[in-house]
Coordinates of N, CA, C and O in Angstrom, one line a residue:
X1 N 9.1 -17.0 1.4 CA 8.1 -17.8 0.6 C 8.1 -17.2 -0.8 O 7.8 -16.0 -0.9
X2 N 8.4 -18.0 -1.8 CA 8.3 -17.6 -3.1 C 6.9 -17.5 -3.6 O 6.0 -18.2 -3.1
X3 N 6.7 -16.9 -4.7 CA 5.3 -16.8 -5.3 C 4.7 -18.1 -5.6 O 3.5 -18.3 -5.3
X4 N 5.5 -19.0 -6.1 CA 4.9 -20.4 -6.4 C 4.5 -21.1 -5.1 O 3.6 -21.8 -5.1
X5 N 5.3 -21.0 -4.1 CA 5.0 -21.6 -2.8 C 3.8 -21.0 -2.2 O 2.8 -21.7 -1.7
X6 N 3.6 -19.7 -2.3 CA 2.4 -19.0 -1.8 C 1.2 -19.5 -2.6 O 0.2 -19.8 -2.0
X7 N 1.4 -19.5 -3.9 CA 0.3 -19.9 -4.7 C -0.2 -21.4 -4.4 O -1.4 -21.7 -4.2
X8 N 0.7 -22.2 -4.2 CA 0.5 -23.7 -3.9 C -0.2 -23.6 -2.5 O -1.3 -24.3 -2.3
X9 N 0.2 -23.0 -1.5 CA -0.4 -22.9 -0.2 C -1.9 -22.4 -0.2 O -2.7 -22.9 0.4
X10 N -2.0 -21.3 -1.1 CA -3.4 -20.8 -1.2 C -4.3 -21.8 -1.8 O -5.4 -22.0 -1.4
X11 N -3.8 -22.5 -2.9 CA -4.7 -23.5 -3.7 C -5.1 -24.6 -2.6 O -6.2 -25.1 -2.7
X12 N -4.1 -25.0 -1.8 CA -4.4 -26.2 -0.9 C -5.5 -25.8 0.1 O -6.1 -26.6 0.7
X13 N -5.6 -24.6 0.4 CA -6.5 -24.1 1.3 C -7.7 -23.5 0.7 O -8.5 -22.8 1.5
X14 N -7.8 -23.6 -0.5 CA -9.1 -23.0 -1.2 C -9.1 -21.5 -1.4 O -10.2 -21.0 -1.4
X15 N -8.0 -20.9 -1.2 CA -7.9 -19.4 -1.4 C -7.5 -19.1 -2.8 O -6.5 -19.6 -3.3
X16 N -8.3 -18.2 -3.5 CA -8.0 -17.8 -4.8 C -6.7 -16.9 -4.7 O -6.5 -16.0 -3.8
X17 N -5.8 -17.2 -5.7 CA -4.4 -16.5 -5.7 C -4.2 -16.2 -7.1 O -4.4 -16.8 -8.1
X18 N -3.7 -15.0 -7.2 CA -3.3 -14.4 -8.6 C -2.1 -13.6 -8.5 O -2.0 -12.7 -7.8
X19 N -1.0 -13.9 -9.3 CA 0.3 -13.2 -9.4 C 0.3 -12.4 -10.7 O -0.2 -12.8 -11.7
X20 N 0.8 -11.1 -10.6 CA 0.8 -10.3 -11.7 C 2.3 -10.0 -12.1 O 3.1 -9.6 -11.3
X21 N 2.6 -10.1 -13.3 CA 4.0 -9.8 -13.8 C 4.0 -8.3 -14.1 O 3.1 -7.6 -14.3
X22 N 5.3 -7.7 -14.1 CA 5.5 -6.4 -14.4 C 6.1 -6.2 -15.7 O 7.0 -6.8 -16.1
X23 N 5.5 -5.3 -16.4 CA 5.9 -5.0 -17.9 C 6.2 -3.4 -17.8 O 6.0 -2.7 -16.8
X24 N 6.5 -2.9 -19.0 CA 6.7 -1.5 -19.2 C 5.5 -0.7 -18.8 O 5.6 0.5 -18.5
X25 N 4.3 -1.2 -19.0 CA 3.0 -0.6 -18.7 C 2.6 -0.7 -17.3 O 1.5 -0.4 -17.0
X26 N 3.4 -1.4 -16.5 CA 3.0 -1.7 -15.1 C 2.4 -0.5 -14.3 O 1.4 -0.6 -13.6
X27 N 3.1 0.7 -14.3 CA 2.6 1.8 -13.6 C 1.1 2.3 -14.0 O 0.4 2.6 -13.2
X28 N 0.9 2.1 -15.3 CA -0.5 2.6 -15.7 C -1.4 1.4 -15.4 O -2.5 1.7 -14.8
X29 N -1.0 0.2 -15.4 CA -1.9 -0.9 -15.0 C -2.1 -0.9 -13.5 O -3.2 -1.1 -13.1
X30 N -1.1 -0.5 -12.7 CA -1.3 -0.5 -11.3 C -2.3 0.6 -10.9 O -3.1 0.3 -10.0
X31 N -2.3 1.7 -11.5 CA -3.3 2.7 -11.2 C -4.7 2.1 -11.5 O -5.6 2.3 -10.7
X32 N -4.9 1.5 -12.7 CA -6.1 1.0 -13.1 C -6.5 -0.1 -12.0 O -7.7 -0.2 -11.6
X33 N -5.5 -1.0 -11.6 CA -5.8 -2.2 -10.7 C -6.3 -1.6 -9.4 O -7.3 -2.0 -8.9
X34 N -5.5 -0.5 -8.9 CA -5.9 -0.1 -7.5 C -7.3 0.7 -7.5 O -8.0 0.7 -6.5
X35 N -7.7 1.2 -8.6 CA -8.9 2.2 -8.7 C -10.0 1.3 -9.1 O -11.2 1.6 -8.8
X36 N -9.9 0.3 -10.0 CA -11.0 -0.4 -10.7 C -10.8 -1.9 -10.3 O -11.8 -2.5 -9.9
X37 N -9.6 -2.4 -10.5 CA -9.5 -3.9 -10.4 C -9.7 -4.5 -9.0 O -10.5 -5.4 -8.9
X38 N -9.3 -3.8 -8.0 CA -9.5 -4.1 -6.6 C -11.0 -4.1 -6.3 O -11.5 -4.9 -5.6
X39 N -11.7 -3.0 -6.8 CA -13.0 -2.9 -6.6 C -13.9 -4.1 -7.2 O -14.9 -4.6 -6.5
X40 N -13.5 -4.4 -8.4 CA -14.2 -5.6 -9.1 C -14.0 -6.9 -8.3 O -14.9 -7.7 -8.1
X41 N -12.8 -7.1 -7.7 CA -12.5 -8.2 -6.9 C -13.3 -8.3 -5.6 O -13.9 -9.2 -5.2
X42 N -13.4 -7.0 -4.9 CA -14.2 -6.9 -3.7 C -15.6 -7.2 -3.9 O -16.3 -7.8 -3.1
X43 N -16.1 -6.8 -5.0 CA -17.6 -7.0 -5.4 C -17.8 -8.5 -5.7 O -18.8 -9.0 -5.2
X44 N -16.7 -9.2 -6.4 CA -17.0 -10.5 -6.8 C -16.9 -11.4 -5.5 O -17.6 -12.3 -5.5
X45 N -16.1 -11.0 -4.6 CA -15.9 -11.8 -3.3 C -17.0 -11.4 -2.3 O -17.0 -12.1 -1.2
X46 N -17.7 -10.4 -2.4 CA -18.6 -9.9 -1.6 C -18.0 -9.4 -0.2 O -18.4 -9.7 0.9
X47 N -16.8 -8.7 -0.5 CA -16.1 -8.2 0.7 C -16.8 -7.2 1.6 O -17.5 -6.4 1.1
X48 N -16.7 -7.4 2.9 CA -17.3 -6.5 3.8 C -16.4 -5.3 4.1 O -16.8 -4.1 4.5
X49 N -15.1 -5.5 4.0 CA -14.1 -4.4 4.1 C -12.8 -4.7 3.2 O -12.7 -5.8 2.8
X50 N -12.3 -3.6 2.8 CA -11.0 -3.7 1.9 C -9.8 -3.2 2.6 O -9.8 -2.2 3.2
X51 N -8.9 -4.1 2.8 CA -7.6 -3.8 3.4 C -6.5 -3.7 2.3 O -6.4 -4.7 1.5
X52 N -5.9 -2.5 2.1 CA -4.8 -2.5 1.0 C -3.5 -2.4 1.6 O -3.3 -1.6 2.6
X53 N -2.7 -3.1 1.1 CA -1.3 -3.1 1.6 C -0.4 -2.4 0.6 O -0.4 -2.7 -0.6
X54 N 0.4 -1.4 1.1 CA 1.2 -0.8 0.2 C 0.7 0.6 -0.2 O 1.0 1.1 -1.2
X55 N -0.3 1.1 0.5 CA -0.8 2.5 0.5 C -1.7 2.8 -0.5 O -2.8 3.5 -0.3
X56 N -1.6 2.5 -1.8 CA -2.5 2.8 -2.8 C -3.8 1.9 -2.7 O -3.6 0.7 -2.8
X57 N -4.9 2.6 -2.7 CA -6.1 1.9 -2.9 C -7.1 2.8 -3.6 O -6.7 3.9 -4.1
X58 N -8.4 2.4 -3.7 CA -9.3 3.1 -4.3 C -9.7 4.5 -3.8 O -9.7 4.6 -2.6
X59 N -9.8 5.4 -4.7 CA -10.2 6.7 -4.2 C -11.6 6.8 -3.8 O -11.9 7.5 -2.8
X60 N -12.5 6.0 -4.3 CA -13.9 5.9 -4.0 C -14.2 4.4 -3.7 O -14.8 3.8 -4.5
X61 N -13.8 4.0 -2.5 CA -14.0 2.6 -2.2 C -15.6 2.2 -2.0 O -16.3 3.2 -1.6
X62 N -16.0 1.1 -2.4 CA -17.3 0.6 -2.3 C -17.7 0.1 -1.0 O -18.9 -0.1 -0.7
X63 N -16.7 -0.3 -0.2 CA -16.9 -0.9 1.2 C -15.9 0.0 2.1 O -15.0 0.6 1.5
X64 N -16.0 -0.2 3.4 CA -15.1 0.4 4.3 C -13.6 0.0 3.8 O -13.4 -1.2 3.6
X65 N -12.7 1.1 3.9 CA -11.4 0.8 3.3 C -10.4 1.0 4.5 O -10.3 2.2 5.1
X66 N -9.4 0.0 4.7 CA -8.4 0.3 5.7 C -7.0 0.2 4.9 O -6.8 -0.7 4.1
X67 N -6.2 1.2 5.2 CA -4.9 1.2 4.5 C -3.8 1.0 5.5 O -3.6 1.6 6.5
X68 N -3.0 -0.1 5.1 CA -1.8 -0.3 5.8 C -0.6 0.5 5.3 O -0.2 0.2 4.2
X69 N -0.2 1.5 6.0 CA 0.8 2.5 5.5 C 2.1 1.9 5.7 O 2.6 1.7 6.8
X70 N 2.9 1.8 4.5 CA 4.2 1.2 4.6 C 5.3 1.9 3.9 O 6.3 1.4 4.0
X71 N 5.0 3.0 3.2 CA 6.0 3.6 2.4 C 6.3 5.0 3.0 O 5.6 5.9 2.7
X72 N 7.4 5.1 3.8 CA 7.7 6.4 4.4 C 8.1 7.4 3.4 O 8.0 8.7 3.8
X73 N 8.4 7.1 2.2 CA 8.7 8.3 1.3 C 7.4 9.2 1.0 O 7.7 10.3 0.5
X74 N 6.2 8.7 1.3 CA 5.1 9.6 1.2 C 5.0 10.7 2.3 O 4.3 11.7 2.2
X75 N 5.9 10.5 3.4 CA 5.8 11.5 4.4 C 7.0 12.2 4.7 O 7.2 12.9 5.6
X76 N 8.0 12.0 3.8 CA 9.3 12.8 3.8 C 9.5 13.6 2.6 O 8.9 13.2 1.6
X77 N 10.1 14.7 2.7 CA 10.3 15.6 1.5 C 11.0 14.9 0.4 O 11.9 14.1 0.7
X78 N 10.8 15.2 -0.8 CA 11.4 14.6 -2.0 C 12.7 15.5 -2.3 O 13.5 14.9 -3.1
X79 N 12.8 16.7 -1.9 CA 13.9 17.6 -2.3 C 15.2 16.8 -2.3 O 16.0 17.1 -3.2
X80 N 15.7 16.1 -1.2 CA 16.9 15.6 -1.2 C 17.2 14.6 -2.3 O 18.3 14.1 -2.7
X81 N 16.1 14.1 -2.9 CA 16.2 13.0 -3.9 C 16.1 13.5 -5.4 O 16.1 12.7 -6.3
X82 N 15.8 14.7 -5.5 CA 15.5 15.3 -6.8 C 16.8 14.9 -7.8 O 16.5 14.7 -9.0
X83 N 17.9 15.0 -7.4 CA 19.0 14.8 -8.2 C 19.3 13.3 -8.5 O 20.0 12.9 -9.4
X84 N 18.7 12.4 -7.6 CA 18.8 11.0 -7.8 C 17.8 10.4 -8.6 O 18.0 9.6 -9.4
X85 N 16.5 10.9 -8.5 CA 15.4 10.3 -9.2 C 15.3 10.8 -10.6 O 15.5 12.0 -10.9
X86 N 14.9 9.9 -11.5 CA 14.9 10.4 -12.9 C 13.5 11.1 -13.0 O 12.7 11.2 -12.0
X87 N 13.4 11.9 -14.1 CA 12.1 12.6 -14.3 C 10.9 11.8 -14.2 O 9.8 12.1 -13.6
X88 N 10.9 10.5 -14.9 CA 9.8 9.6 -14.7 C 9.6 9.1 -13.3 O 8.3 9.1 -13.0
X89 N 10.6 8.9 -12.5 CA 10.4 8.5 -11.1 C 9.7 9.6 -10.4 O 9.0 9.4 -9.5
X90 N 10.2 10.9 -10.7 CA 9.6 12.0 -9.9 C 8.1 12.2 -10.3 O 7.2 12.5 -9.4
X91 N 7.8 12.0 -11.5 CA 6.3 12.0 -12.0 C 5.6 10.9 -11.3 O 4.5 11.1 -10.8
X92 N 6.1 9.8 -11.3 CA 5.5 8.7 -10.7 C 5.2 8.9 -9.2 O 4.1 8.7 -8.6
X93 N 6.2 9.5 -8.5 CA 6.0 9.8 -7.1 C 4.9 10.9 -6.9 O 4.2 10.9 -6.0
X94 N 4.9 11.9 -7.8 CA 3.9 12.9 -7.7 C 2.5 12.3 -7.8 O 1.6 12.5 -7.1
X95 N 2.4 11.5 -8.8 CA 1.1 10.8 -9.0 C 0.6 10.0 -7.9 O -0.6 10.0 -7.4
X96 N 1.6 9.2 -7.3 CA 1.4 8.2 -6.2 C 0.9 9.1 -5.0 O 0.0 8.7 -4.2
X97 N 1.7 10.1 -4.7 CA 1.3 11.0 -3.5 C -0.1 11.6 -3.7 O -0.9 11.7 -2.8
X98 N -0.5 12.0 -5.0 CA -1.8 12.6 -5.1 C -2.9 11.6 -5.0 O -3.9 11.9 -4.3
X99 N -2.6 10.3 -5.5 CA -3.6 9.3 -5.2 C -3.7 8.8 -3.8 O -4.8 8.6 -3.4
X100 N -2.5 8.7 -3.1 CA -2.6 8.6 -1.7 C -3.4 9.5 -1.0 O -4.2 9.1 -0.1
X101 N -3.2 10.8 -1.2 CA -3.9 11.9 -0.5 C -5.4 11.6 -0.6 O -6.2 11.8 0.3
X102 N -5.8 11.4 -1.9 CA -7.3 11.2 -2.1 C -7.8 9.9 -1.5 O -8.9 9.9 -1.0
X103 N -6.9 8.8 -1.4 CA -7.3 7.5 -0.7 C -7.5 7.8 0.7 O -8.5 7.2 1.3
X104 N -6.6 8.6 1.3 CA -6.8 8.9 2.7 C -8.0 9.5 3.2 O -8.7 9.3 4.2
X105 N -8.4 10.4 2.3 CA -9.7 11.2 2.6 C -10.9 10.2 2.7 O -11.7 10.6 3.6
X106 N -11.0 9.2 2.1 CA -12.2 8.4 2.1 C -12.0 7.0 2.8 O -12.9 6.3 2.9
X107 N -10.8 6.8 3.3 CA -10.4 5.5 4.0 C -11.1 5.6 5.5 O -11.2 6.6 6.0
X108 N -11.5 4.4 5.9 CA -12.1 4.3 7.2 C -11.0 4.3 8.4 O -11.3 4.7 9.4
X109 N -9.9 3.7 7.9 CA -8.8 3.5 8.9 C -7.5 3.5 8.2 O -7.4 3.0 7.0
X110 N -6.5 4.2 8.8 CA -5.1 4.2 8.2 C -4.2 3.6 9.3 O -4.3 4.0 10.5
X111 N -3.4 2.5 9.0 CA -2.6 1.9 9.9 C -1.1 2.0 9.7 O -0.5 1.2 9.0
X112 N -0.5 3.1 10.3 CA 0.8 3.2 10.1 C 1.6 2.3 11.1 O 1.0 1.7 12.0
X113 N 2.9 2.1 10.9 CA 3.6 1.1 11.7 C 4.3 1.8 13.0 O 4.7 1.2 13.9
X114 N 4.4 3.1 13.0 CA 5.0 3.9 14.0 C 4.2 5.1 14.5 O 3.3 5.6 13.7
X115 N 4.3 5.6 15.7 CA 3.8 6.9 16.1 C 4.2 8.0 15.4 O 3.5 8.9 15.0
X116 N 5.5 8.0 15.0 CA 6.1 9.1 14.1 C 5.4 9.1 12.8 O 4.9 10.3 12.4
X117 N 5.1 8.1 12.1 CA 4.4 8.0 10.9 C 3.0 8.5 11.1 O 2.5 9.3 10.3
X118 N 2.4 8.1 12.1 CA 1.0 8.6 12.4 C 1.1 10.1 12.6 O 0.1 10.8 12.1
X119 N 2.0 10.7 13.3 CA 2.1 12.1 13.4 C 2.3 12.8 12.2 O 1.6 13.9 11.9
X120 N 3.1 12.3 11.3 CA 3.4 13.0 10.1 C 2.1 12.9 9.1 O 1.9 13.8 8.4
X121 N 1.3 11.8 9.2 CA 0.2 11.6 8.3 C -0.9 12.7 8.9 O -1.5 13.3 8.0
X122 N -0.9 12.9 10.2 CA -1.8 14.0 10.7 C -1.4 15.4 10.2 O -2.2 16.1 9.8
X123 N -0.1 15.6 10.3 CA 0.5 16.9 10.1 C 0.4 17.2 8.4 O 0.0 18.3 8.1
X124 N 0.8 16.3 7.7 CA 0.9 16.5 6.3 C -0.2 16.3 5.5 O -0.4 16.9 4.4
X125 N -1.1 15.4 5.9 CA -2.3 15.0 5.1 C -3.6 15.2 5.9 O -4.7 14.9 5.4
X126 N -3.5 15.9 7.0 CA -4.6 16.2 7.8 C -5.5 15.0 8.1 O -6.8 15.1 8.2
X127 N -4.9 13.8 8.4 CA -5.7 12.7 8.8 C -6.2 12.8 10.2 O -5.3 13.1 11.2
X128 N -7.4 12.6 10.5 CA -7.9 12.7 11.8 C -7.4 11.7 12.7 O -7.3 10.5 12.2
X129 N -7.0 12.0 14.0 CA -6.4 11.0 14.9 C -7.3 9.7 15.0 O -6.8 8.6 15.2
X130 N -8.7 9.9 15.0 CA -9.6 8.8 15.2 C -9.4 7.8 14.0 O -9.8 6.6 14.2
X131 N -8.9 8.0 12.8 CA -8.7 7.1 11.8 C -7.3 6.4 11.9 O -7.1 5.4 11.2
X132 N -6.4 6.9 12.7 CA -5.1 6.3 12.7 C -5.0 5.2 13.9 O -5.5 5.5 15.0
X133 N -4.5 4.1 13.5 CA -4.4 3.0 14.4 C -3.0 2.4 14.1 O -2.7 1.7 13.1
X134 N -2.0 2.6 15.0 CA -0.6 2.2 14.8 C -0.5 0.8 15.1 O -1.0 0.2 16.1
X135 N 0.0 0.0 14.1 CA 0.3 -1.4 14.2 C 1.7 -1.6 13.9 O 2.2 -1.6 12.8
X136 N 2.6 -1.8 15.0 CA 4.0 -1.9 14.9 C 4.3 -3.3 14.0 O 3.5 -4.2 14.1
X137 N 5.5 -3.2 13.3 CA 5.8 -4.4 12.6 C 6.1 -5.6 13.5 O 6.6 -5.4 14.8
X138 N 5.7 -6.8 13.3 CA 5.8 -8.0 14.1 C 7.1 -8.6 13.9 O 7.8 -8.5 13.0
X139 N 7.6 -9.1 15.1 CA 8.8 -10.0 15.0 C 8.5 -11.3 15.7 O 7.7 -11.4 16.6
X140 N 9.3 -12.3 15.4 CA 9.2 -13.6 16.1 C 10.1 -13.6 17.2 O 11.2 -12.9 17.1
X141 N 9.9 -14.3 18.3 CA 10.9 -14.5 19.4 C 12.3 -14.9 19.0 O 13.3 -14.5 19.6
X142 N 12.4 -15.7 18.0 CA 13.7 -16.2 17.5 C 14.6 -15.1 17.0 O 15.7 -15.1 17.0
X143 N 13.9 -13.9 16.5 CA 14.7 -12.8 16.1 C 15.0 -11.8 17.1 O 15.8 -10.9 17.0
X144 N 14.3 -12.0 18.3 CA 14.6 -11.1 19.4 C 15.8 -11.4 20.2 O 16.4 -10.5 20.8
X145 N 16.2 -12.6 20.1 CA 17.5 -13.0 20.8 C 18.6 -12.9 19.9 O 18.6 -13.3 18.7
X146 N 19.9 -12.6 20.4 CA 21.0 -12.6 19.7 C 21.3 -14.0 19.3 O 21.2 -15.0 20.0
X147 N 21.8 -14.2 18.0 CA 22.2 -15.5 17.4 C 23.7 -15.7 17.5 O 24.5 -14.9 17.3
X148 N 24.0 -17.0 17.9 CA 25.3 -17.4 17.7 C 25.7 -17.9 16.4 O 24.9 -18.8 16.0
X149 N 26.6 -17.4 15.7 CA 26.9 -17.7 14.4 C 27.9 -18.9 14.3 O 28.8 -18.9 15.1

């Protein structure tokens, strides 16, 4: 589903939808959005809980915060990629990991997709087991059966 289809479906169902474009300032804007913008929207909507997709969420959430953990590069060493990543990409990764670590500390729940990821989060970030709730990626039955081409 493309963004315009999603927007149309949301509007038809009375769901507020907003798409954001990426500019050269996107990394700075994204940090602001995750730390301030999301909180403003949660307050505006009277949210009881905040679920963030893509790991980064507020460091000081105003309501209980659940993180859907989807980026494995946060739990694997960067050393093999140092020659591949530009200096700016390495800085970005360092900042993201630091923000992620702080978000984990105050999150009510962290939802990795595998037991391996849950174990690495416990080992590398000292996440208590009680906060971890493994939610495997979903598939539909049509994808479970071999397809005849």
